[in-house]
Amino acid sequence: MDVYISVDMEGISGIATVDQVVRGGHGYPRAQELMTAEANAAIAGAYDAGAENVTVNDSHGTMDNFLQDALDERARLVTGSPKAQCMAHGLGGEHAVALFVGYHAPGGCPGVLAHSFSSQFSWLKLNGRIVSEAEVNALLAAEHGVPVGLVTGDDQICGLAERVFPGVVTAPVKRAEGFSAANSLHPRRAQAMVRAAAADAVRRAADLRPVEIPDRLELTGGFQTAAAAEYAAEVPGARRIEDTTVTCEVSDPTALVGLIGVWFATSSLAARSRLPLVTLR
């Protein structure tokens, strides 16, 4: 059995502040250790339950966060960015189940470091409803016929996962106390919880079903600035419906992830263009 694991950082136990999740922050090196250890717990759980091959995708930020020589040597690692399928890159029809580790709530909702793919977005909506990274990645998994078996993170994303992913196993390793505050389990206890949950999810894989892909996929983005929305509206088929809001319909989950990537890149360009004004003295 082949198992796919996508690992983000914001949902890892003990992580709560921006300083921890941004390269260069004083807390970032320790956050790398915590992320690597929790990924190892998921890998071990998958092998405990009979996995033969495990692929791990580094899904946070620049996507090169793991301490690679500390990662379980049985797993293959997908690292670096940009990647065409972003947080779900490397996932394919050969995988029996997808495990999402260290995930977080979407932008516009409560949760530790809640956001959707980028701080450049205030929120993302799919067919009129705020959508999380986990849900977008689940659609891409469904395109390959792969179900989501596990979601770990704070209580907010775990609660969301239980509502939208039938039969999913969750591991709430911390409770959200604010955007940058959390009540966390001790890392070793969190890792034990994740290992047990991953094993449970892999054992259940044959009984799980992929999420349903809607017939229509309309993505609406709330951008931080009007300039970012102007850039985003230049994508063919996109429409600017409010000062900072753009919408666009796509054909399938692969195109959905591609659009999010393009919007992220253009909004980042817009943000950089404002830096000379922000730093002007």
PDB file of C-alpha atoms in Angstrom:
ATOM      1  CA  MET A   1       0.000   0.000   0.000  1.00  0.00           C
ATOM      2  CA  ASP A   2       1.259   3.477  -0.941  1.00  0.00           C
ATOM      3  CA  VAL A   3       0.480   6.365   1.420  1.00  0.00           C
ATOM      4  CA  TYR A   4       0.771  10.087   0.713  1.00  0.00           C
ATOM      5  CA  ILE A   5       1.442  12.641   3.488  1.00  0.00           C
ATOM      6  CA  SER A   6       1.230  16.411   3.064  1.00  0.00           C
ATOM      7  CA  VAL A   7       2.767  18.305   5.974  1.00  0.00           C
ATOM      8  CA  ASP A   8       2.182  21.965   6.811  1.00  0.00           C
ATOM      9  CA  MET A   9       3.662  23.808   9.796  1.00  0.00           C
ATOM     10  CA  GLU A  10       0.986  26.019  11.363  1.00  0.00           C
ATOM     11  CA  GLY A  11      -0.958  23.056  12.756  1.00  0.00           C
ATOM     12  CA  ILE A  12       1.997  21.393  14.492  1.00  0.00           C
ATOM     13  CA  SER A  13       1.859  21.138  18.289  1.00  0.00           C
ATOM     14  CA  GLY A  14       3.742  23.925  20.054  1.00  0.00           C
ATOM     15  CA  ILE A  15       3.550  26.323  17.104  1.00  0.00           C
ATOM     16  CA  ALA A  16       1.426  29.454  17.432  1.00  0.00           C
ATOM     17  CA  THR A  17       3.274  32.585  16.302  1.00  0.00           C
ATOM     18  CA  VAL A  18       4.352  34.112  13.014  1.00  0.00           C
ATOM     19  CA  ASP A  19       7.942  34.217  14.322  1.00  0.00           C
ATOM     20  CA  GLN A  20       7.919  30.418  14.381  1.00  0.00           C
ATOM     21  CA  VAL A  21       6.620  29.793  10.856  1.00  0.00           C
ATOM     22  CA  VAL A  22       8.601  32.354   8.840  1.00  0.00           C
ATOM     23  CA  ARG A  23      12.190  31.628   7.812  1.00  0.00           C
ATOM     24  CA  GLY A  24      14.475  33.984   9.711  1.00  0.00           C
ATOM     25  CA  GLY A  25      12.256  34.113  12.784  1.00  0.00           C
ATOM     26  CA  HIS A  26      13.917  33.283  16.091  1.00  0.00           C
ATOM     27  CA  GLY A  27      11.467  30.427  16.631  1.00  0.00           C
ATOM     28  CA  TYR A  28      11.761  28.952  13.133  1.00  0.00           C
ATOM     29  CA  PRO A  29      14.626  26.459  13.741  1.00  0.00           C
ATOM     30  CA  ARG A  30      12.737  24.876  16.651  1.00  0.00           C
ATOM     31  CA  ALA A  31       9.574  24.819  14.539  1.00  0.00           C
ATOM     32  CA  GLN A  32      11.494  22.858  11.900  1.00  0.00           C
ATOM     33  CA  GLU A  33      12.348  20.274  14.545  1.00  0.00           C
ATOM     34  CA  LEU A  34       8.736  20.024  15.710  1.00  0.00           C
ATOM     35  CA  MET A  35       7.444  19.732  12.129  1.00  0.00           C
ATOM     36  CA  THR A  36       9.973  17.021  11.300  1.00  0.00           C
ATOM     37  CA  ALA A  37       9.145  15.049  14.453  1.00  0.00           C
ATOM     38  CA  GLU A  38       5.382  15.169  13.826  1.00  0.00           C
ATOM     39  CA  ALA A  39       5.911  14.104  10.213  1.00  0.00           C
ATOM     40  CA  ASN A  40       7.978  11.179  11.492  1.00  0.00           C
ATOM     41  CA  ALA A  41       5.102  10.199  13.768  1.00  0.00           C
ATOM     42  CA  ALA A  42       2.721  10.083  10.789  1.00  0.00           C
ATOM     43  CA  ILE A  43       5.230   8.101   8.729  1.00  0.00           C
ATOM     44  CA  ALA A  44       5.706   5.603  11.564  1.00  0.00           C
ATOM     45  CA  GLY A  45       1.945   5.251  11.984  1.00  0.00           C
ATOM     46  CA  ALA A  46       1.510   4.554   8.276  1.00  0.00           C
ATOM     47  CA  TYR A  47       4.147   1.815   8.414  1.00  0.00           C
ATOM     48  CA  ASP A  48       2.650   0.440  11.636  1.00  0.00           C
ATOM     49  CA  ALA A  49      -0.579  -0.116   9.677  1.00  0.00           C
ATOM     50  CA  GLY A  50       1.066  -1.900   6.743  1.00  0.00           C
ATOM     51  CA  ALA A  51       2.188   0.829   4.341  1.00  0.00           C
ATOM     52  CA  GLU A  52       4.824  -0.313   1.886  1.00  0.00           C
ATOM     53  CA  ASN A  53       5.750   3.092   0.459  1.00  0.00           C
ATOM     54  CA  VAL A  54       5.272   6.559   1.949  1.00  0.00           C
ATOM     55  CA  THR A  55       5.706   9.843   0.082  1.00  0.00           C
ATOM     56  CA  VAL A  56       5.937  13.050   2.139  1.00  0.00           C
ATOM     57  CA  ASN A  57       5.403  16.486   0.624  1.00  0.00           C
ATOM     58  CA  ASP A  58       6.810  19.547   2.411  1.00  0.00           C
ATOM     59  CA  SER A  59       3.796  21.847   2.100  1.00  0.00           C
ATOM     60  CA  HIS A  60       4.719  24.926   4.128  1.00  0.00           C
ATOM     61  CA  GLY A  61       5.867  28.275   2.764  1.00  0.00           C
ATOM     62  CA  THR A  62       8.978  27.795   0.656  1.00  0.00           C
ATOM     63  CA  MET A  63       8.405  24.034   0.987  1.00  0.00           C
ATOM     64  CA  ASP A  64      11.933  23.252   2.144  1.00  0.00           C
ATOM     65  CA  ASN A  65      11.445  23.204   5.902  1.00  0.00           C
ATOM     66  CA  PHE A  66      12.224  19.650   6.989  1.00  0.00           C
ATOM     67  CA  LEU A  67      15.467  18.703   8.686  1.00  0.00           C
ATOM     68  CA  GLN A  68      16.033  16.078   6.044  1.00  0.00           C
ATOM     69  CA  ASP A  69      18.647  13.983   7.819  1.00  0.00           C
ATOM     70  CA  ALA A  70      16.248  13.705  10.787  1.00  0.00           C
ATOM     71  CA  LEU A  71      13.311  12.553   8.660  1.00  0.00           C
ATOM     72  CA  ASP A  72      12.353   8.861   8.766  1.00  0.00           C
ATOM     73  CA  GLU A  73      14.584   7.309   6.117  1.00  0.00           C
ATOM     74  CA  ARG A  74      11.839   4.953   4.924  1.00  0.00           C
ATOM     75  CA  ALA A  75       9.916   7.860   3.345  1.00  0.00           C
ATOM     76  CA  ARG A  76      10.560   9.689   0.097  1.00  0.00           C
ATOM     77  CA  LEU A  77      10.455  13.490   0.348  1.00  0.00           C
ATOM     78  CA  VAL A  78       9.075  15.989  -2.162  1.00  0.00           C
ATOM     79  CA  THR A  79      10.662  19.345  -1.372  1.00  0.00           C
ATOM     80  CA  GLY A  80      11.087  22.805  -2.873  1.00  0.00           C
ATOM     81  CA  SER A  81       8.843  25.238  -4.724  1.00  0.00           C
ATOM     82  CA  PRO A  82       7.074  26.197  -6.859  1.00  0.00           C
ATOM     83  CA  LYS A  83       5.360  22.854  -7.463  1.00  0.00           C
ATOM     84  CA  ALA A  84       2.511  22.474  -9.954  1.00  0.00           C
ATOM     85  CA  GLN A  85       0.157  20.809  -7.457  1.00  0.00           C
ATOM     86  CA  CYS A  86       1.486  22.840  -4.527  1.00  0.00           C
ATOM     87  CA  MET A  87       0.561  21.178  -1.212  1.00  0.00           C
ATOM     88  CA  ALA A  88      -0.642  18.014  -2.972  1.00  0.00           C
ATOM     89  CA  HIS A  89       2.272  17.632  -5.378  1.00  0.00           C
ATOM     90  CA  GLY A  90       3.362  14.053  -5.890  1.00  0.00           C
ATOM     91  CA  LEU A  91      -0.062  12.647  -5.045  1.00  0.00           C
ATOM     92  CA  GLY A  92      -1.333  10.150  -7.623  1.00  0.00           C
ATOM     93  CA  GLY A  93      -3.641   7.262  -8.294  1.00  0.00           C
ATOM     94  CA  GLU A  94      -1.147   4.808  -6.820  1.00  0.00           C
ATOM     95  CA  HIS A  95      -1.831   6.143  -3.321  1.00  0.00           C
ATOM     96  CA  ALA A  96      -4.456   4.413  -1.208  1.00  0.00           C
ATOM     97  CA  VAL A  97      -4.985   7.348   1.143  1.00  0.00           C
ATOM     98  CA  ALA A  98      -3.822  10.912   1.803  1.00  0.00           C
ATOM     99  CA  LEU A  99      -2.863  12.147   5.261  1.00  0.00           C
ATOM    100  CA  PHE A 100      -2.803  15.898   6.004  1.00  0.00           C
ATOM    101  CA  VAL A 101      -0.527  16.738   8.952  1.00  0.00           C
ATOM    102  CA  GLY A 102      -0.043  20.132  10.620  1.00  0.00           C
ATOM    103  CA  TYR A 103      -2.955  21.783   8.807  1.00  0.00           C
ATOM    104  CA  HIS A 104      -4.839  24.907   9.879  1.00  0.00           C
ATOM    105  CA  ALA A 105      -8.166  26.707   9.531  1.00  0.00           C
ATOM    106  CA  PRO A 106      -8.932  28.855   6.471  1.00  0.00           C
ATOM    107  CA  GLY A 107      -8.571  32.615   6.213  1.00  0.00           C
ATOM    108  CA  GLY A 108     -11.636  34.430   7.451  1.00  0.00           C
ATOM    109  CA  CYS A 109     -12.282  31.837  10.186  1.00  0.00           C
ATOM    110  CA  PRO A 110     -11.060  31.306  13.766  1.00  0.00           C
ATOM    111  CA  GLY A 111      -7.931  29.230  14.223  1.00  0.00           C
ATOM    112  CA  VAL A 112      -4.216  29.356  14.944  1.00  0.00           C
ATOM    113  CA  LEU A 113      -2.470  31.257  12.111  1.00  0.00           C
ATOM    114  CA  ALA A 114      -5.594  30.738   9.979  1.00  0.00           C
ATOM    115  CA  HIS A 115      -5.117  31.584   6.300  1.00  0.00           C
ATOM    116  CA  SER A 116      -5.723  30.152   2.847  1.00  0.00           C
ATOM    117  CA  PHE A 117      -2.512  29.415   0.902  1.00  0.00           C
ATOM    118  CA  SER A 118      -1.119  32.928   1.388  1.00  0.00           C
ATOM    119  CA  SER A 119      -1.388  35.937   3.651  1.00  0.00           C
ATOM    120  CA  GLN A 120      -2.072  37.883   0.451  1.00  0.00           C
ATOM    121  CA  PHE A 121      -5.621  36.461   0.553  1.00  0.00           C
ATOM    122  CA  SER A 122      -8.088  37.594   3.201  1.00  0.00           C
ATOM    123  CA  TRP A 123     -10.076  34.494   2.298  1.00  0.00           C
ATOM    124  CA  LEU A 124     -10.869  32.157  -0.585  1.00  0.00           C
ATOM    125  CA  LYS A 125     -14.363  30.928  -1.409  1.00  0.00           C
ATOM    126  CA  LEU A 126     -15.339  27.975  -3.558  1.00  0.00           C
ATOM    127  CA  ASN A 127     -18.860  28.145  -4.932  1.00  0.00           C
ATOM    128  CA  GLY A 128     -19.679  30.879  -2.429  1.00  0.00           C
ATOM    129  CA  ARG A 129     -18.337  29.169   0.711  1.00  0.00           C
ATOM    130  CA  ILE A 130     -15.033  29.858   2.491  1.00  0.00           C
ATOM    131  CA  VAL A 131     -12.701  26.983   1.667  1.00  0.00           C
ATOM    132  CA  SER A 132      -9.642  25.636   3.481  1.00  0.00           C
ATOM    133  CA  GLU A 133      -6.387  24.361   2.046  1.00  0.00           C
ATOM    134  CA  ALA A 134      -7.388  20.887   3.214  1.00  0.00           C
ATOM    135  CA  GLU A 135     -10.586  21.008   1.144  1.00  0.00           C
ATOM    136  CA  VAL A 136      -8.815  22.221  -1.998  1.00  0.00           C
ATOM    137  CA  ASN A 137      -6.170  19.518  -1.627  1.00  0.00           C
ATOM    138  CA  ALA A 138      -8.883  16.917  -1.033  1.00  0.00           C
ATOM    139  CA  LEU A 139     -10.446  17.843  -4.384  1.00  0.00           C
ATOM    140  CA  LEU A 140      -7.112  17.336  -6.096  1.00  0.00           C
ATOM    141  CA  ALA A 141      -6.788  13.975  -4.333  1.00  0.00           C
ATOM    142  CA  ALA A 142     -10.294  13.050  -5.477  1.00  0.00           C
ATOM    143  CA  GLU A 143      -9.275  13.745  -9.070  1.00  0.00           C
ATOM    144  CA  HIS A 144      -6.874  10.810  -8.609  1.00  0.00           C
ATOM    145  CA  GLY A 145      -9.464   8.723  -6.764  1.00  0.00           C
ATOM    146  CA  VAL A 146      -7.687   9.136  -3.418  1.00  0.00           C
ATOM    147  CA  PRO A 147      -9.574   9.733  -0.128  1.00  0.00           C
ATOM    148  CA  VAL A 148      -8.397  11.862   2.798  1.00  0.00           C
ATOM    149  CA  GLY A 149      -7.906   9.635   5.835  1.00  0.00           C
ATOM    150  CA  LEU A 150      -6.319  11.945   8.400  1.00  0.00           C
ATOM    151  CA  VAL A 151      -6.208  15.630   9.310  1.00  0.00           C
ATOM    152  CA  THR A 152      -4.104  16.907  12.220  1.00  0.00           C
ATOM    153  CA  GLY A 153      -3.841  20.440  13.572  1.00  0.00           C
ATOM    154  CA  ASP A 154      -5.800  22.621  15.968  1.00  0.00           C
ATOM    155  CA  ASP A 155      -9.358  21.969  17.102  1.00  0.00           C
ATOM    156  CA  GLN A 156     -10.745  24.310  14.429  1.00  0.00           C
ATOM    157  CA  ILE A 157      -9.380  22.518  11.361  1.00  0.00           C
ATOM    158  CA  CYS A 158     -10.077  19.107  12.918  1.00  0.00           C
ATOM    159  CA  GLY A 159     -13.699  20.078  13.518  1.00  0.00           C
ATOM    160  CA  LEU A 160     -13.998  21.295   9.932  1.00  0.00           C
ATOM    161  CA  ALA A 161     -12.445  18.087   8.598  1.00  0.00           C
ATOM    162  CA  GLU A 162     -14.916  15.953  10.534  1.00  0.00           C
ATOM    163  CA  ARG A 163     -17.777  17.864   8.886  1.00  0.00           C
ATOM    164  CA  VAL A 164     -16.544  17.678   5.289  1.00  0.00           C
ATOM    165  CA  PHE A 165     -14.502  14.446   4.983  1.00  0.00           C
ATOM    166  CA  PRO A 166     -16.613  11.315   5.611  1.00  0.00           C
ATOM    167  CA  GLY A 167     -14.855   8.813   7.867  1.00  0.00           C
ATOM    168  CA  VAL A 168     -11.787  10.980   8.436  1.00  0.00           C
ATOM    169  CA  VAL A 169      -9.603  10.468  11.500  1.00  0.00           C
ATOM    170  CA  THR A 170      -8.466  13.663  13.242  1.00  0.00           C
ATOM    171  CA  ALA A 171      -5.749  14.460  15.758  1.00  0.00           C
ATOM    172  CA  PRO A 172      -6.327  17.834  17.465  1.00  0.00           C
ATOM    173  CA  VAL A 173      -2.866  18.435  18.924  1.00  0.00           C
ATOM    174  CA  LYS A 174      -3.747  21.917  20.174  1.00  0.00           C
ATOM    175  CA  ARG A 175      -6.672  24.203  20.887  1.00  0.00           C
ATOM    176  CA  ALA A 176      -6.893  27.641  19.303  1.00  0.00           C
ATOM    177  CA  GLU A 177      -6.807  30.463  21.848  1.00  0.00           C
ATOM    178  CA  GLY A 178      -6.513  33.204  19.225  1.00  0.00           C
ATOM    179  CA  PHE A 179      -4.831  33.867  15.894  1.00  0.00           C
ATOM    180  CA  SER A 180      -1.363  33.544  17.412  1.00  0.00           C
ATOM    181  CA  ALA A 181      -2.076  31.710  20.663  1.00  0.00           C
ATOM    182  CA  ALA A 182      -2.640  28.015  21.318  1.00  0.00           C
ATOM    183  CA  ASN A 183      -3.078  25.526  24.137  1.00  0.00           C
ATOM    184  CA  SER A 184      -0.913  22.624  22.948  1.00  0.00           C
ATOM    185  CA  LEU A 185      -0.172  19.089  23.966  1.00  0.00           C
ATOM    186  CA  HIS A 186       3.433  18.345  24.858  1.00  0.00           C
ATOM    187  CA  PRO A 187       5.238  17.503  21.592  1.00  0.00           C
ATOM    188  CA  ARG A 188       5.846  13.865  22.587  1.00  0.00           C
ATOM    189  CA  ARG A 189       2.160  13.393  23.438  1.00  0.00           C
ATOM    190  CA  ALA A 190       1.153  15.083  20.200  1.00  0.00           C
ATOM    191  CA  GLN A 191       3.475  12.831  18.233  1.00  0.00           C
ATOM    192  CA  ALA A 192       2.038   9.745  19.914  1.00  0.00           C
ATOM    193  CA  MET A 193      -1.475  10.936  19.036  1.00  0.00           C
ATOM    194  CA  VAL A 194      -0.512  11.568  15.408  1.00  0.00           C
ATOM    195  CA  ARG A 195       1.188   8.162  15.094  1.00  0.00           C
ATOM    196  CA  ALA A 196      -1.880   6.337  16.409  1.00  0.00           C
ATOM    197  CA  ALA A 197      -4.252   8.399  14.259  1.00  0.00           C
ATOM    198  CA  ALA A 198      -2.176   7.835  11.110  1.00  0.00           C
ATOM    199  CA  ALA A 199      -2.180   4.092  11.716  1.00  0.00           C
ATOM    200  CA  ASP A 200      -5.945   4.144  12.242  1.00  0.00           C
ATOM    201  CA  ALA A 201      -6.467   6.111   9.019  1.00  0.00           C
ATOM    202  CA  VAL A 202      -4.301   3.777   6.947  1.00  0.00           C
ATOM    203  CA  ARG A 203      -6.086   0.715   8.320  1.00  0.00           C
ATOM    204  CA  ARG A 204      -9.418   2.294   7.298  1.00  0.00           C
ATOM    205  CA  ALA A 205      -8.219   3.320   3.826  1.00  0.00           C
ATOM    206  CA  ALA A 206     -10.150   0.641   1.927  1.00  0.00           C
ATOM    207  CA  ASP A 207     -13.429   1.833   3.460  1.00  0.00           C
ATOM    208  CA  LEU A 208     -12.901   5.524   2.686  1.00  0.00           C
ATOM    209  CA  ARG A 209     -14.178   7.362  -0.369  1.00  0.00           C
ATOM    210  CA  PRO A 210     -12.807  10.495  -2.069  1.00  0.00           C
ATOM    211  CA  VAL A 211     -14.770  13.711  -1.661  1.00  0.00           C
ATOM    212  CA  GLU A 212     -17.211  14.561  -4.419  1.00  0.00           C
ATOM    213  CA  ILE A 213     -15.969  17.022  -7.031  1.00  0.00           C
ATOM    214  CA  PRO A 214     -18.669  19.638  -7.736  1.00  0.00           C
ATOM    215  CA  ASP A 215     -19.884  20.026 -11.303  1.00  0.00           C
ATOM    216  CA  ARG A 216     -19.018  23.714 -11.056  1.00  0.00           C
ATOM    217  CA  LEU A 217     -15.893  25.200  -9.509  1.00  0.00           C
ATOM    218  CA  GLU A 218     -16.039  28.972  -9.023  1.00  0.00           C
ATOM    219  CA  LEU A 219     -13.172  30.438  -7.008  1.00  0.00           C
ATOM    220  CA  THR A 220     -13.592  33.861  -5.421  1.00  0.00           C
ATOM    221  CA  GLY A 221     -10.641  35.579  -3.811  1.00  0.00           C
ATOM    222  CA  GLY A 222     -10.668  38.336  -1.224  1.00  0.00           C
ATOM    223  CA  PHE A 223      -7.381  40.195  -1.679  1.00  0.00           C
ATOM    224  CA  GLN A 224      -5.558  42.410   0.791  1.00  0.00           C
ATOM    225  CA  THR A 225      -5.241  45.325  -1.633  1.00  0.00           C
ATOM    226  CA  ALA A 226      -6.995  46.742  -4.669  1.00  0.00           C
ATOM    227  CA  ALA A 227      -3.719  46.495  -6.600  1.00  0.00           C
ATOM    228  CA  ALA A 228      -3.600  42.732  -6.010  1.00  0.00           C
ATOM    229  CA  ALA A 229      -7.186  42.403  -7.238  1.00  0.00           C
ATOM    230  CA  GLU A 230      -6.285  44.360 -10.373  1.00  0.00           C
ATOM    231  CA  TYR A 231      -3.498  41.905 -11.173  1.00  0.00           C
ATOM    232  CA  ALA A 232      -5.704  38.882 -10.423  1.00  0.00           C
ATOM    233  CA  ALA A 233      -8.483  40.129 -12.684  1.00  0.00           C
ATOM    234  CA  GLU A 234      -6.107  39.938 -15.650  1.00  0.00           C
ATOM    235  CA  VAL A 235      -6.299  36.130 -15.597  1.00  0.00           C
ATOM    236  CA  PRO A 236      -8.417  35.043 -18.596  1.00  0.00           C
ATOM    237  CA  GLY A 237     -11.990  34.406 -17.444  1.00  0.00           C
ATOM    238  CA  ALA A 238     -11.584  36.308 -14.159  1.00  0.00           C
ATOM    239  CA  ARG A 239     -13.909  39.138 -13.136  1.00  0.00           C
ATOM    240  CA  ARG A 240     -13.360  41.845 -10.552  1.00  0.00           C
ATOM    241  CA  ILE A 241     -16.676  42.069  -8.708  1.00  0.00           C
ATOM    242  CA  GLU A 242     -15.630  44.427  -5.898  1.00  0.00           C
ATOM    243  CA  ASP A 243     -12.614  46.596  -5.131  1.00  0.00           C
ATOM    244  CA  THR A 244     -10.629  43.732  -3.600  1.00  0.00           C
ATOM    245  CA  THR A 245     -12.671  40.747  -4.801  1.00  0.00           C
ATOM    246  CA  VAL A 246     -12.142  38.691  -7.950  1.00  0.00           C
ATOM    247  CA  THR A 247     -13.945  35.569  -9.164  1.00  0.00           C
ATOM    248  CA  CYS A 248     -13.146  32.989 -11.814  1.00  0.00           C
ATOM    249  CA  GLU A 249     -14.638  29.651 -12.852  1.00  0.00           C
ATOM    250  CA  VAL A 250     -12.321  26.723 -13.590  1.00  0.00           C
ATOM    251  CA  SER A 251     -12.794  23.319 -15.177  1.00  0.00           C
ATOM    252  CA  ASP A 252     -11.320  20.920 -12.623  1.00  0.00           C
ATOM    253  CA  PRO A 253      -9.324  20.697  -9.363  1.00  0.00           C
ATOM    254  CA  THR A 254      -5.974  20.839 -11.182  1.00  0.00           C
ATOM    255  CA  ALA A 255      -6.994  24.125 -12.774  1.00  0.00           C
ATOM    256  CA  LEU A 256      -8.261  25.312  -9.370  1.00  0.00           C
ATOM    257  CA  VAL A 257      -4.863  24.783  -7.745  1.00  0.00           C
ATOM    258  CA  GLY A 258      -3.199  26.422 -10.741  1.00  0.00           C
ATOM    259  CA  LEU A 259      -5.415  29.503 -10.437  1.00  0.00           C
ATOM    260  CA  ILE A 260      -4.656  29.821  -6.734  1.00  0.00           C
ATOM    261  CA  GLY A 261      -0.953  29.675  -7.567  1.00  0.00           C
ATOM    262  CA  VAL A 262      -1.228  32.388 -10.227  1.00  0.00           C
ATOM    263  CA  TRP A 263      -3.296  34.618  -7.939  1.00  0.00           C
ATOM    264  CA  PHE A 264      -0.762  34.132  -5.150  1.00  0.00           C
ATOM    265  CA  ALA A 265       2.119  35.076  -7.457  1.00  0.00           C
ATOM    266  CA  THR A 266       0.399  38.170  -8.838  1.00  0.00           C
ATOM    267  CA  SER A 267      -0.744  39.378  -5.421  1.00  0.00           C
ATOM    268  CA  SER A 268       2.806  38.950  -4.110  1.00  0.00           C
ATOM    269  CA  LEU A 269       4.030  41.053  -7.029  1.00  0.00           C
ATOM    270  CA  ALA A 270       1.502  43.732  -6.108  1.00  0.00           C
ATOM    271  CA  ALA A 271       2.679  43.661  -2.492  1.00  0.00           C
ATOM    272  CA  ARG A 272       6.327  44.052  -3.520  1.00  0.00           C
ATOM    273  CA  SER A 273       5.451  47.019  -5.701  1.00  0.00           C
ATOM    274  CA  ARG A 274       4.203  48.821  -2.566  1.00  0.00           C
ATOM    275  CA  LEU A 275       7.346  48.239  -0.497  1.00  0.00           C
ATOM    276  CA  PRO A 276       9.100  51.483  -1.573  1.00  0.00           C
ATOM    277  CA  LEU A 277       6.074  53.426  -0.310  1.00  0.00           C
ATOM    278  CA  VAL A 278       5.835  51.433   2.932  1.00  0.00           C
ATOM    279  CA  THR A 279       9.518  51.984   3.744  1.00  0.00           C
ATOM    280  CA  LEU A 280       9.592  55.649   2.628  1.00  0.00           C
ATOM    281  CA  ARG A 281      10.831  57.960   5.352  1.00  0.00           C
TER     282      ARG A 281
END
